[in-house]
Amino acid sequence: MLQLYTFGGLRIECDGQPLQLPTHKARDLLAYLITFRDRPHPRPVLAGILWPDLPEEKARRRLSDTLWRVRRAAGPDVIQADEDTQAFNPACDHWLDVEEFEYRAQEAGRKEQTTTSCILRLASCIP
């Protein structure tokens, strides 16, 4: 299982072991797709965000290479991609601190009174 920690900077683990992505751009791409995981992103937009100073064709080639690097390091199903878009795959085997925090915050909001145990459960999401 892939564990993704985004609070305080991106940290990735696979089955409890640290996982290093091979380049800063690979980290940037995965972090962006995790942060904006609610929708697919057009490839030209991602290329422009990650390589704003390059011509579009060259930036898109780098994006394809970076996608390959992320998949090679983190697993082939982490990012959904087609000819036009890329997105974080919510169906991949993962745990994401932000999702856990949101779930626990909703759980705490359903209670009539916020208890110490609710606060501790929320705090446990942040390393």
N, CA, C and O atoms as a Tinker XYZ file with bonds, in Angstrom:
   508  protein
     1  N      0.845000   -1.175000    0.000000    73     2
     2  CA     0.000000    0.000000    0.000000    64     1     3
     3  C      0.895000    1.245000    0.000000    63     2     4     5
     4  O      1.931000    1.302000    0.662000    81     3
     5  N      0.454000    2.215000   -0.758000    73     3     6
     6  CA     1.159000    3.489000   -0.840000    64     5     7
     7  C      0.607000    4.422000    0.235000    63     6     8     9
     8  O     -0.601000    4.651000    0.296000    81     7
     9  N      1.490000    4.965000    1.088000    73     7    10
    10  CA     1.079000    5.937000    2.095000    64     9    11
    11  C      1.603000    7.294000    1.653000    63    10    12    13
    12  O      2.801000    7.464000    1.423000    81    11
    13  N      0.699000    8.255000    1.537000    73    11    14
    14  CA     1.045000    9.593000    1.055000    64    13    15
    15  C      0.792000   10.605000    2.163000    63    14    16    17
    16  O     -0.335000   10.778000    2.626000    81    15
    17  N      1.857000   11.263000    2.573000    73    15    18
    18  CA     1.782000   12.280000    3.610000    64    17    19
    19  C      2.021000   13.630000    2.946000    63    18    20    21
    20  O      3.069000   13.854000    2.341000    81    19
    21  N      1.052000   14.523000    3.061000    73    19    22
    22  CA     1.178000   15.832000    2.416000    64    21    23
    23  C      1.306000   16.970000    3.414000    63    22    24    25
    24  O      1.794000   18.045000    3.065000    81    23
    25  N      0.878000   16.751000    4.648000    73    23    26
    26  CA     1.039000   17.797000    5.653000    64    25    27
    27  C      2.528000   17.994000    5.927000    63    26    28    29
    28  O      3.230000   17.038000    6.256000    81    27
    29  N      3.009000   19.217000    5.794000    73    27    30
    30  CA     4.414000   19.498000    6.057000    64    29    31
    31  C      5.351000   19.108000    4.932000    63    30    32    33
    32  O      6.558000   19.002000    5.151000    81    31
    33  N      4.831000   18.893000    3.742000    73    31    34
    34  CA     5.658000   18.494000    2.600000    64    33    35
    35  C      5.380000   17.055000    2.218000    63    34    36    37
    36  O      4.973000   16.252000    3.058000    81    35
    37  N      5.596000   16.727000    0.972000    73    35    38
    38  CA     5.289000   15.395000    0.466000    64    37    39
    39  C      6.291000   14.358000    0.984000    63    38    40    41
    40  O      7.505000   14.503000    0.847000    81    39
    41  N      5.726000   13.309000    1.582000    73    39    42
    42  CA     6.507000   12.149000    2.001000    64    41    43
    43  C      5.737000   10.926000    1.537000    63    42    44    45
    44  O      4.523000   10.834000    1.719000    81    43
    45  N      6.456000    9.988000    0.937000    73    43    46
    46  CA     5.811000    8.807000    0.376000    64    45    47
    47  C      6.442000    7.564000    0.982000    63    46    48    49
    48  O      7.660000    7.478000    1.138000    81    47
    49  N      5.591000    6.608000    1.320000    73    47    50
    50  CA     6.062000    5.310000    1.795000    64    49    51
    51  C      5.304000    4.230000    1.042000    63    50    52    53
    52  O      4.154000    4.415000    0.647000    81    51
    53  N      5.961000    3.116000    0.854000    73    51    54
    54  CA     5.317000    1.952000    0.254000    64    53    55
    55  C      5.488000    0.796000    1.224000    63    54    56    57
    56  O      6.607000    0.361000    1.496000    81    55
    57  N      4.380000    0.307000    1.740000    73    55    58
    58  CA     4.399000   -0.746000    2.758000    64    57    59
    59  C      5.301000   -0.393000    3.931000    63    58    60    61
    60  O      6.028000   -1.243000    4.447000    81    59
    61  N      5.249000    0.866000    4.347000    73    59    62
    62  CA     5.992000    1.331000    5.506000    64    61    63
    63  C      7.439000    1.721000    5.247000    63    62    64    65
    64  O      8.126000    2.178000    6.161000    81    63
    65  N      7.914000    1.550000    4.019000    73    63    66
    66  CA     9.295000    1.897000    3.671000    64    65    67
    67  C      9.318000    3.192000    2.870000    63    66    68    69
    68  O      8.463000    3.384000    2.004000    81    67
    69  N     10.271000    4.090000    3.131000    73    67    70
    70  CA    10.349000    5.342000    2.370000    64    69    71
    71  C     10.494000    5.076000    0.874000    63    70    72    73
    72  O     11.230000    4.182000    0.456000    81    71
    73  N      9.792000    5.855000    0.090000    73    71    74
    74  CA     9.849000    5.746000   -1.366000    64    73    75
    75  C     10.302000    7.086000   -1.927000    63    74    76    77
    76  O      9.676000    8.118000   -1.687000    81    75
    77  N     11.379000    7.054000   -2.663000    73    75    78
    78  CA    11.903000    8.272000   -3.276000    64    77    79
    79  C     11.526000    8.287000   -4.748000    63    78    80    81
    80  O     11.755000    7.314000   -5.467000    81    79
    81  N     10.955000    9.383000   -5.186000    73    79    82
    82  CA    10.738000    9.554000   -6.615000    64    81    83
    83  C     12.042000   10.045000   -7.229000    63    82    84    85
    84  O     12.805000   10.742000   -6.560000    81    83
    85  N     12.319000    9.702000   -8.484000    73    83    86
    86  CA    13.643000    9.942000   -9.049000    64    85    87
    87  C     13.992000   11.400000   -9.347000    63    86    88    89
    88  O     15.172000   11.737000   -9.443000    81    87
    89  N     12.990000   12.270000   -9.495000    73    87    90
    90  CA    13.278000   13.673000   -9.816000    64    89    91
    91  C     12.347000   14.592000   -9.035000    63    90    92    93
    92  O     11.307000   14.171000   -8.530000    81    91
    93  N     12.745000   15.849000   -8.950000    73    91    94
    94  CA    11.875000   16.846000   -8.303000    64    93    95
    95  C     10.585000   17.029000   -9.088000    63    94    96    97
    96  O      9.521000   17.221000   -8.499000    81    95
    97  N     10.670000   16.973000  -10.398000    73    95    98
    98  CA     9.463000   17.136000  -11.217000    64    97    99
    99  C      8.503000   15.971000  -11.023000    63    98   100   101
   100  O      7.288000   16.160000  -11.075000    81    99
   101  N      9.027000   14.774000  -10.800000    73    99   102
   102  CA     8.160000   13.629000  -10.514000    64   101   103
   103  C      7.417000   13.857000   -9.200000    63   102   104   105
   104  O      6.222000   13.577000   -9.097000    81   103
   105  N      8.127000   14.364000   -8.204000    73   103   106
   106  CA     7.479000   14.707000   -6.925000    64   105   107
   107  C      6.439000   15.802000   -7.126000    63   106   108   109
   108  O      5.333000   15.728000   -6.591000    81   107
   109  N      6.807000   16.821000   -7.906000    73   107   110
   110  CA     5.892000   17.938000   -8.163000    64   109   111
   111  C      4.622000   17.464000   -8.857000    63   110   112   113
   112  O      3.519000   17.872000   -8.493000    81   111
   113  N      4.780000   16.600000   -9.861000    73   111   114
   114  CA     3.614000   16.096000  -10.591000    64   113   115
   115  C      2.701000   15.314000   -9.657000    63   114   116   117
   116  O      1.495000   15.557000   -9.628000    81   115
   117  N      3.258000   14.382000   -8.896000    73   115   118
   118  CA     2.427000   13.583000   -7.999000    64   117   119
   119  C      1.776000   14.460000   -6.930000    63   118   120   121
   120  O      0.597000   14.287000   -6.622000    81   119
   121  N      2.527000   15.388000   -6.369000    73   119   122
   122  CA     1.964000   16.285000   -5.349000    64   121   123
   123  C      0.805000   17.101000   -5.925000    63   122   124   125
   124  O     -0.225000   17.263000   -5.269000    81   123
   125  N      0.966000   17.612000   -7.140000    73   123   126
   126  CA    -0.098000   18.401000   -7.771000    64   125   127
   127  C     -1.343000   17.541000   -7.994000    63   126   128   129
   128  O     -2.458000   17.966000   -7.690000    81   127
   129  N     -1.151000   16.334000   -8.523000    73   127   130
   130  CA    -2.300000   15.476000   -8.800000    64   129   131
   131  C     -2.993000   15.020000   -7.525000    63   130   132   133
   132  O     -4.208000   14.825000   -7.519000    81   131
   133  N     -2.233000   14.847000   -6.441000    73   131   134
   134  CA    -2.844000   14.501000   -5.155000    64   133   135
   135  C     -3.630000   15.696000   -4.614000    63   134   136   137
   136  O     -4.760000   15.546000   -4.149000    81   135
   137  N     -3.031000   16.864000   -4.677000    73   135   138
   138  CA    -3.677000   18.063000   -4.138000    64   137   139
   139  C     -4.987000   18.356000   -4.855000    63   138   140   141
   140  O     -5.984000   18.704000   -4.223000    81   139
   141  N     -4.978000   18.213000   -6.170000    73   139   142
   142  CA    -6.172000   18.487000   -6.975000    64   141   143
   143  C     -6.726000   17.171000   -7.525000    63   142   144   145
   144  O     -6.928000   17.021000   -8.730000    81   143
   145  N     -6.965000   16.224000   -6.618000    73   143   146
   146  CA    -7.348000   14.869000   -6.973000    64   145   147
   147  C     -8.811000   14.715000   -7.372000    63   146   148   149
   148  O     -9.243000   13.618000   -7.726000    81   147
   149  N     -9.563000   15.781000   -7.320000    73   147   150
   150  CA   -10.990000   15.711000   -7.598000    64   149   151
   151  C    -11.335000   15.730000   -9.083000    63   150   152   153
   152  O    -12.509000   15.648000   -9.441000    81   151
   153  N    -10.326000   15.837000   -9.956000    73   151   154
   154  CA   -10.634000   15.920000  -11.390000    64   153   155
   155  C     -9.392000   15.569000  -12.214000    63   154   156   157
   156  O     -8.266000   15.649000  -11.725000    81   155
   157  N     -9.619000   15.175000  -13.482000    73   155   158
   158  CA    -8.480000   14.971000  -14.385000    64   157   159
   159  C     -7.950000   16.313000  -14.872000    63   158   160   161
   160  O     -8.679000   17.304000  -14.915000    81   159
   161  N     -6.663000   16.332000  -15.240000    73   159   162
   162  CA    -6.006000   17.574000  -15.654000    64   161   163
   163  C     -5.508000   17.442000  -17.086000    63   162   164   165
   164  O     -4.842000   16.463000  -17.423000    81   163
   165  N     -5.822000   18.414000  -17.926000    73   163   166
   166  CA    -5.340000   18.358000  -19.314000    64   165   167
   167  C     -3.817000   18.363000  -19.357000    63   166   168   169
   168  O     -3.166000   19.100000  -18.617000    81   167
   169  N     -3.268000   17.544000  -20.218000    73   167   170
   170  CA    -1.810000   17.443000  -20.342000    64   169   171
   171  C     -1.150000   18.789000  -20.659000    63   170   172   173
   172  O     -0.120000   19.106000  -20.064000    81   171
   173  N     -1.709000   19.596000  -21.580000    73   171   174
   174  CA    -1.053000   20.884000  -21.850000    64   173   175
   175  C     -1.000000   21.788000  -20.620000    63   174   176   177
   176  O     -0.042000   22.541000  -20.446000    81   175
   177  N     -2.013000   21.718000  -19.775000    73   175   178
   178  CA    -2.028000   22.533000  -18.555000    64   177   179
   179  C     -0.933000   22.067000  -17.602000    63   178   180   181
   180  O     -0.183000   22.884000  -17.068000    81   179
   181  N     -0.838000   20.751000  -17.387000    73   179   182
   182  CA     0.206000   20.216000  -16.505000    64   181   183
   183  C      1.595000   20.555000  -17.038000    63   182   184   185
   184  O      2.475000   20.956000  -16.276000    81   183
   185  N      1.789000   20.396000  -18.337000    73   183   186
   186  CA     3.094000   20.710000  -18.940000    64   185   187
   187  C      3.431000   22.181000  -18.725000    63   186   188   189
   188  O      4.574000   22.520000  -18.422000    81   187
   189  N      2.436000   23.056000  -18.883000    73   187   190
   190  CA     2.660000   24.482000  -18.679000    64   189   191
   191  C      2.958000   24.849000  -17.241000    63   190   192   193
   192  O      3.734000   25.769000  -16.981000    81   191
   193  N      2.352000   24.142000  -16.306000    73   191   194
   194  CA     2.597000   24.404000  -14.885000    64   193   195
   195  C      4.007000   23.959000  -14.497000    63   194   196   197
   196  O      4.722000   24.681000  -13.802000    81   195
   197  N      4.400000   22.770000  -14.950000    73   195   198
   198  CA     5.687000   22.208000  -14.542000    64   197   199
   199  C      6.876000   22.757000  -15.329000    63   198   200   201
   200  O      7.983000   22.841000  -14.797000    81   199
   201  N      6.659000   23.129000  -16.584000    73   199   202
   202  CA     7.742000   23.652000  -17.435000    64   201   203
   203  C      7.271000   24.908000  -18.165000    63   202   204   205
   204  O      7.142000   24.895000  -19.389000    81   203
   205  N      7.016000   25.977000  -17.440000    73   203   206
   206  CA     6.438000   27.172000  -18.057000    64   205   207
   207  C      7.362000   27.857000  -19.076000    63   206   208   209
   208  O      6.884000   28.591000  -19.941000    81   207
   209  N      8.668000   27.628000  -18.983000    73   207   210
   210  CA     9.606000   28.305000  -19.871000    64   209   211
   211  C      9.906000   27.526000  -21.152000    63   210   212   213
   212  O     10.625000   28.019000  -22.021000    81   211
   213  N      9.365000   26.326000  -21.274000    73   211   214
   214  CA     9.650000   25.511000  -22.452000    64   213   215
   215  C      8.533000   25.612000  -23.480000    63   214   216   217
   216  O      7.387000   25.883000  -23.121000    81   215
   217  N      8.850000   25.399000  -24.749000    73   215   218
   218  CA     7.792000   25.306000  -25.765000    64   217   219
   219  C      6.866000   24.132000  -25.424000    63   218   220   221
   220  O      7.302000   23.148000  -24.827000    81   219
   221  N      5.614000   24.238000  -25.798000    73   219   222
   222  CA     4.613000   23.251000  -25.399000    64   221   223
   223  C      5.010000   21.829000  -25.785000    63   222   224   225
   224  O      4.875000   20.916000  -24.971000    81   223
   225  N      5.490000   21.626000  -26.988000    73   223   226
   226  CA     5.844000   20.272000  -27.432000    64   225   227
   227  C      6.928000   19.655000  -26.548000    63   226   228   229
   228  O      6.831000   18.487000  -26.171000    81   227
   229  N      7.939000   20.419000  -26.224000    73   227   230
   230  CA     9.028000   19.922000  -25.378000    64   229   231
   231  C      8.523000   19.681000  -23.950000    63   230   232   233
   232  O      8.890000   18.688000  -23.322000    81   231
   233  N      7.694000   20.575000  -23.446000    73   231   234
   234  CA     7.130000   20.414000  -22.100000    64   233   235
   235  C      6.262000   19.162000  -22.025000    63   234   236   237
   236  O      6.278000   18.454000  -21.018000    81   235
   237  N      5.505000   18.889000  -23.086000    73   235   238
   238  CA     4.653000   17.688000  -23.095000    64   237   239
   239  C      5.485000   16.412000  -23.142000    63   238   240   241
   240  O      5.109000   15.409000  -22.535000    81   239
   241  N      6.599000   16.434000  -23.846000    73   239   242
   242  CA     7.496000   15.267000  -23.852000    64   241   243
   243  C      8.065000   15.028000  -22.448000    63   242   244   245
   244  O      8.163000   13.890000  -21.989000    81   243
   245  N      8.431000   16.106000  -21.789000    73   243   246
   246  CA     8.950000   15.973000  -20.411000    64   245   247
   247  C      7.862000   15.455000  -19.467000    63   246   248   249
   248  O      8.136000   14.663000  -18.565000    81   247
   249  N      6.636000   15.908000  -19.684000    73   247   250
   250  CA     5.526000   15.427000  -18.868000    64   249   251
   251  C      5.348000   13.921000  -19.049000    63   250   252   253
   252  O      5.159000   13.200000  -18.070000    81   251
   253  N      5.406000   13.449000  -20.272000    73   251   254
   254  CA     5.274000   12.008000  -20.530000    64   253   255
   255  C      6.387000   11.231000  -19.850000    63   254   256   257
   256  O      6.142000   10.180000  -19.259000    81   255
   257  N      7.597000   11.737000  -19.930000    73   255   258
   258  CA     8.734000   11.101000  -19.283000    64   257   259
   259  C      8.559000   11.095000  -17.761000    63   258   260   261
   260  O      8.862000   10.101000  -17.101000    81   259
   261  N      8.079000   12.188000  -17.221000    73   259   262
   262  CA     7.881000   12.295000  -15.773000    64   261   263
   263  C      6.777000   11.353000  -15.310000    63   262   264   265
   264  O      6.895000   10.734000  -14.253000    81   263
   265  N      5.710000   11.239000  -16.086000    73   263   266
   266  CA     4.642000   10.287000  -15.769000    64   265   267
   267  C      5.219000    8.872000  -15.712000    63   266   268   269
   268  O      4.906000    8.116000  -14.793000    81   267
   269  N      6.050000    8.511000  -16.676000    73   267   270
   270  CA     6.676000    7.199000  -16.697000    64   269   271
   271  C      7.503000    6.987000  -15.429000    63   270   272   273
   272  O      7.460000    5.912000  -14.830000    81   271
   273  N      8.252000    8.005000  -15.024000    73   271   274
   274  CA     9.097000    7.894000  -13.827000    64   273   275
   275  C      8.259000    7.702000  -12.555000    63   274   276   277
   276  O      8.618000    6.903000  -11.689000    81   275
   277  N      7.147000    8.432000  -12.445000    73   275   278
   278  CA     6.272000    8.277000  -11.270000    64   277   279
   279  C      5.704000    6.867000  -11.232000    63   278   280   281
   280  O      5.722000    6.212000  -10.190000    81   279
   281  N      5.203000    6.403000  -12.365000    73   279   282
   282  CA     4.616000    5.057000  -12.420000    64   281   283
   283  C      5.657000    3.977000  -12.115000    63   282   284   285
   284  O      5.359000    2.987000  -11.447000    81   283
   285  N      6.846000    4.173000  -12.599000    73   283   286
   286  CA     7.913000    3.191000  -12.372000    64   285   287
   287  C      8.260000    3.110000  -10.880000    63   286   288   289
   288  O      8.494000    2.023000  -10.352000    81   287
   289  N      8.291000    4.251000  -10.214000    73   287   290
   290  CA     8.673000    4.283000   -8.798000    64   289   291
   291  C      7.510000    3.934000   -7.868000    63   290   292   293
   292  O      7.691000    3.184000   -6.909000    81   291
   293  N      6.319000    4.472000   -8.143000    73   291   294
   294  CA     5.205000    4.353000   -7.205000    64   293   295
   295  C      4.181000    3.292000   -7.603000    63   294   296   297
   296  O      3.329000    2.920000   -6.796000    81   295
   297  N      4.258000    2.811000   -8.821000    73   295   298
   298  CA     3.314000    1.796000   -9.287000    64   297   299
   299  C      2.522000    2.286000  -10.482000    63   298   300   301
   300  O      2.234000    3.477000  -10.596000    81   299
   301  N      2.167000    1.366000  -11.377000    73   299   302
   302  CA     1.523000    1.748000  -12.630000    64   301   303
   303  C      0.108000    2.287000  -12.481000    63   302   304   305
   304  O     -0.390000    2.969000  -13.377000    81   303
   305  N     -0.547000    1.991000  -11.360000    73   303   306
   306  CA    -1.940000    2.416000  -11.227000    64   305   307
   307  C     -2.130000    3.678000  -10.389000    63   306   308   309
   308  O     -3.266000    4.053000  -10.097000    81   307
   309  N     -1.045000    4.339000   -9.998000    73   307   310
   310  CA    -1.149000    5.532000   -9.153000    64   309   311
   311  C     -1.743000    6.714000   -9.919000    63   310   312   313
   312  O     -2.503000    7.507000   -9.362000    81   311
   313  N     -1.396000    6.822000  -11.184000    73   311   314
   314  CA    -1.903000    7.914000  -12.007000    64   313   315
   315  C     -2.687000    7.333000  -13.172000    63   314   316   317
   316  O     -2.199000    6.465000  -13.895000    81   315
   317  N     -3.909000    7.823000  -13.346000    73   315   318
   318  CA    -4.705000    7.480000  -14.519000    64   317   319
   319  C     -4.331000    8.459000  -15.612000    63   318   320   321
   320  O     -4.295000    9.669000  -15.386000    81   319
   321  N     -4.056000    7.943000  -16.789000    73   319   322
   322  CA    -3.685000    8.828000  -17.882000    64   321   323
   323  C     -4.266000    8.311000  -19.185000    63   322   324   325
   324  O     -4.341000    7.107000  -19.430000    81   323
   325  N     -4.668000    9.252000  -20.001000    73   323   326
   326  CA    -5.039000    8.928000  -21.362000    64   325   327
   327  C     -4.347000    9.937000  -22.268000    63   326   328   329
   328  O     -3.466000   10.670000  -21.820000    81   327
   329  N     -4.725000    9.981000  -23.497000    73   327   330
   330  CA    -4.064000   10.866000  -24.451000    64   329   331
   331  C     -4.190000   12.340000  -24.076000    63   330   332   333
   332  O     -3.319000   13.147000  -24.402000    81   331
   333  N     -5.286000   12.688000  -23.383000    73   331   334
   334  CA    -5.574000   14.100000  -23.112000    64   333   335
   335  C     -5.365000   14.544000  -21.671000    63   334   336   337
   336  O     -5.070000   15.714000  -21.426000    81   335
   337  N     -5.513000   13.627000  -20.708000    73   335   338
   338  CA    -5.513000   14.037000  -19.307000    64   337   339
   339  C     -4.709000   13.087000  -18.422000    63   338   340   341
   340  O     -4.363000   11.972000  -18.813000    81   339
   341  N     -4.428000   13.576000  -17.218000    73   339   342
   342  CA    -3.827000   12.771000  -16.158000    64   341   343
   343  C     -4.555000   13.099000  -14.859000    63   342   344   345
   344  O     -5.035000   14.215000  -14.663000    81   343
   345  N     -4.627000   12.100000  -13.973000    73   343   346
   346  CA    -5.281000   12.307000  -12.685000    64   345   347
   347  C     -4.746000   11.300000  -11.682000    63   346   348   349
   348  O     -4.310000   10.211000  -12.058000    81   347
   349  N     -4.779000   11.663000  -10.411000    73   347   350
   350  CA    -4.483000   10.707000   -9.348000    64   349   351
   351  C     -5.587000    9.666000   -9.364000    63   350   352   353
   352  O     -6.761000   10.014000   -9.494000    81   351
   353  N     -5.237000    8.408000   -9.235000    73   351   354
   354  CA    -6.206000    7.317000   -9.276000    64   353   355
   355  C     -6.705000    7.009000   -7.865000    63   354   356   357
   356  O     -5.978000    6.410000   -7.074000    81   355
   357  N     -7.932000    7.409000   -7.542000    73   355   358
   358  CA    -8.435000    7.168000   -6.184000    64   357   359
   359  C     -8.654000    5.692000   -5.881000    63   358   360   361
   360  O     -8.799000    5.319000   -4.716000    81   359
   361  N     -8.680000    4.843000   -6.908000    73   359   362
   362  CA    -8.894000    3.410000   -6.704000    64   361   363
   363  C     -7.595000    2.649000   -6.429000    63   362   364   365
   364  O     -7.636000    1.467000   -6.088000    81   363
   365  N     -6.449000    3.308000   -6.573000    73   363   366
   366  CA    -5.196000    2.608000   -6.286000    64   365   367
   367  C     -5.110000    2.337000   -4.782000    63   366   368   369
   368  O     -5.743000    3.025000   -3.981000    81   367
   369  N     -4.339000    1.351000   -4.419000    73   367   370
   370  CA    -4.194000    0.966000   -3.016000    64   369   371
   371  C     -3.353000    2.027000   -2.310000    63   370   372   373
   372  O     -2.127000    2.033000   -2.417000    81   371
   373  N     -4.026000    2.925000   -1.587000    73   371   374
   374  CA    -3.310000    4.037000   -0.959000    64   373   375
   375  C     -3.987000    4.483000    0.331000    63   374   376   377
   376  O     -5.151000    4.181000    0.593000    81   375
   377  N     -3.218000    5.206000    1.115000    73   375   378
   378  CA    -3.707000    5.932000    2.286000    64   377   379
   379  C     -3.161000    7.337000    2.138000    63   378   380   381
   380  O     -1.968000    7.523000    1.898000    81   379
   381  N     -4.029000    8.325000    2.279000    73   379   382
   382  CA    -3.649000    9.730000    2.119000    64   381   383
   383  C     -4.038000   10.476000    3.380000    63   382   384   385
   384  O     -5.195000   10.430000    3.798000    81   383
   385  N     -3.077000   11.167000    3.995000    73   383   386
   386  CA    -3.335000   11.852000    5.258000    64   385   387
   387  C     -4.469000   12.864000    5.148000    63   386   388   389
   388  O     -5.259000   13.003000    6.082000    81   387
   389  N     -4.562000   13.556000    4.049000    73   387   390
   390  CA    -5.623000   14.563000    3.880000    64   389   391
   391  C     -7.000000   13.897000    3.855000    63   390   392   393
   392  O     -7.944000   14.401000    4.463000    81   391
   393  N     -7.115000   12.777000    3.160000    73   391   394
   394  CA    -8.393000   12.060000    3.135000    64   393   395
   395  C     -8.762000   11.572000    4.532000    63   394   396   397
   396  O     -9.919000   11.665000    4.943000    81   395
   397  N     -7.781000   11.056000    5.254000    73   395   398
   398  CA    -8.025000   10.589000    6.620000    64   397   399
   399  C     -8.469000   11.748000    7.517000    63   398   400   401
   400  O     -9.399000   11.610000    8.311000    81   399
   401  N     -7.793000   12.883000    7.378000    73   399   402
   402  CA    -8.147000   14.055000    8.169000    64   401   403
   403  C     -9.569000   14.516000    7.849000    63   402   404   405
   404  O    -10.349000   14.810000    8.754000    81   403
   405  N     -9.901000   14.578000    6.558000    73   403   406
   406  CA   -11.250000   15.003000    6.163000    64   405   407
   407  C    -12.308000   14.050000    6.700000    63   406   408   409
   408  O    -13.358000   14.491000    7.170000    81   407
   409  N    -12.044000   12.753000    6.637000    73   407   410
   410  CA   -12.983000   11.762000    7.158000    64   409   411
   411  C    -13.192000   11.954000    8.661000    63   410   412   413
   412  O    -14.322000   11.962000    9.149000    81   411
   413  N    -12.098000   12.107000    9.372000    73   411   414
   414  CA   -12.191000   12.261000   10.830000    64   413   415
   415  C    -12.826000   13.594000   11.215000    63   414   416   417
   416  O    -13.524000   13.672000   12.227000    81   415
   417  N    -12.599000   14.634000   10.434000    73   415   418
   418  CA   -13.233000   15.929000   10.707000    64   417   419
   419  C    -14.744000   15.819000   10.511000    63   418   420   421
   420  O    -15.514000   16.365000   11.302000    81   419
   421  N    -15.169000   15.120000    9.464000    73   419   422
   422  CA   -16.606000   14.916000    9.252000    64   421   423
   423  C    -17.203000   14.083000   10.382000    63   422   424   425
   424  O    -18.300000   14.360000   10.866000    81   423
   425  N    -16.465000   13.069000   10.788000    73   423   426
   426  CA   -16.906000   12.221000   11.898000    64   425   427
   427  C    -17.071000   13.055000   13.174000    63   426   428   429
   428  O    -18.060000   12.909000   13.892000    81   427
   429  N    -16.109000   13.920000   13.447000    73   427   430
   430  CA   -16.178000   14.772000   14.635000    64   429   431
   431  C    -17.328000   15.760000   14.528000    63   430   432   433
   432  O    -17.965000   16.083000   15.530000    81   431
   433  N    -17.601000   16.242000   13.319000    73   431   434
   434  CA   -18.691000   17.199000   13.109000    64   433   435
   435  C    -20.069000   16.595000   13.328000    63   434   436   437
   436  O    -21.027000   17.316000   13.608000    81   435
   437  N    -20.172000   15.282000   13.202000    73   435   438
   438  CA   -21.469000   14.620000   13.408000    64   437   439
   439  C    -21.797000   14.455000   14.891000    63   438   440   441
   440  O    -22.941000   14.172000   15.246000    81   439
   441  N    -20.817000   14.628000   15.739000    73   439   442
   442  CA   -21.038000   14.485000   17.179000    64   441   443
   443  C    -21.599000   15.799000   17.736000    63   442   444   445
   444  O    -21.305000   16.881000   17.230000    81   443
   445  N    -22.401000   15.678000   18.772000    73   443   446
   446  CA   -22.984000   16.868000   19.387000    64   445   447
   447  C    -21.933000   17.733000   20.060000    63   446   448   449
   448  O    -22.063000   18.956000   20.113000    81   447
   449  N    -20.910000   17.102000   20.564000    73   447   450
   450  CA   -19.879000   17.835000   21.286000    64   449   451
   451  C    -18.516000   17.264000   20.892000    63   450   452   453
   452  O    -18.326000   16.048000   20.859000    81   451
   453  N    -17.581000   18.150000   20.597000    73   451   454
   454  CA   -16.230000   17.703000   20.262000    64   453   455
   455  C    -15.551000   17.263000   21.538000    63   454   456   457
   456  O    -15.444000   18.022000   22.502000    81   455
   457  N    -15.094000   16.029000   21.527000    73   455   458
   458  CA   -14.452000   15.476000   22.714000    64   457   459
   459  C    -12.944000   15.433000   22.513000    63   458   460   461
   460  O    -12.433000   15.636000   21.412000    81   459
   461  N    -12.263000   15.168000   23.593000    73   459   462
   462  CA   -10.810000   15.037000   23.528000    64   461   463
   463  C    -10.425000   13.913000   22.578000    63   462   464   465
   464  O     -9.444000   14.040000   21.845000    81   463
   465  N    -11.174000   12.818000   22.575000    73   463   466
   466  CA   -10.839000   11.700000   21.690000    64   465   467
   467  C    -10.976000   12.103000   20.223000    63   466   468   469
   468  O    -10.190000   11.652000   19.390000    81   467
   469  N    -11.960000   12.944000   19.890000    73   467   470
   470  CA   -12.097000   13.441000   18.509000    64   469   471
   471  C    -10.884000   14.269000   18.118000    63   470   472   473
   472  O    -10.342000   14.117000   17.023000    81   471
   473  N    -10.468000   15.136000   19.010000    73   471   474
   474  CA    -9.309000   15.993000   18.732000    64   473   475
   475  C     -8.045000   15.155000   18.577000    63   474   476   477
   476  O     -7.223000   15.426000   17.702000    81   475
   477  N     -7.886000   14.140000   19.421000    73   475   478
   478  CA    -6.718000   13.267000   19.325000    64   477   479
   479  C     -6.718000   12.480000   18.013000    63   478   480   481
   480  O     -5.665000   12.294000   17.402000    81   479
   481  N     -7.895000   12.018000   17.578000    73   479   482
   482  CA    -7.975000   11.284000   16.306000    64   481   483
   483  C     -7.609000   12.202000   15.144000    63   482   484   485
   484  O     -6.921000   11.774000   14.217000    81   483
   485  N     -8.055000   13.455000   15.178000    73   483   486
   486  CA    -7.675000   14.412000   14.120000    64   485   487
   487  C     -6.169000   14.671000   14.148000    63   486   488   489
   488  O     -5.516000   14.704000   13.105000    81   487
   489  N     -5.638000   14.850000   15.326000    73   487   490
   490  CA    -4.196000   15.126000   15.453000    64   489   491
   491  C     -3.364000   13.939000   14.995000    63   490   492   493
   492  O     -2.238000   14.131000   14.535000    81   491
   493  N     -3.872000   12.732000   15.102000    73   491   494
   494  CA    -3.112000   11.547000   14.700000    64   493   495
   495  C     -2.906000   11.475000   13.184000    63   494   496   497
   496  O     -2.076000   10.700000   12.708000    81   495
   497  N     -3.639000   12.258000   12.443000    73   495   498
   498  CA    -3.489000   12.279000   10.980000    64   497   499
   499  C     -2.253000   13.077000   10.552000    63   498   500   501
   500  O     -1.768000   12.930000    9.430000    81   499
   501  N     -1.760000   13.904000   11.441000    73   499   502
   502  CA    -0.634000   14.779000   11.116000    64   501   503
   503  C      0.605000   14.221000   11.801000    63   502   504   505
   504  O      0.647000   14.129000   13.028000    81   503
   505  N      1.625000   13.845000   11.013000    73   503   506
   506  CA     2.824000   13.255000   11.637000    64   505   507
   507  C      3.611000   14.273000   12.431000    63   506   508
   508  O      4.642000   13.937000   13.014000    81   507
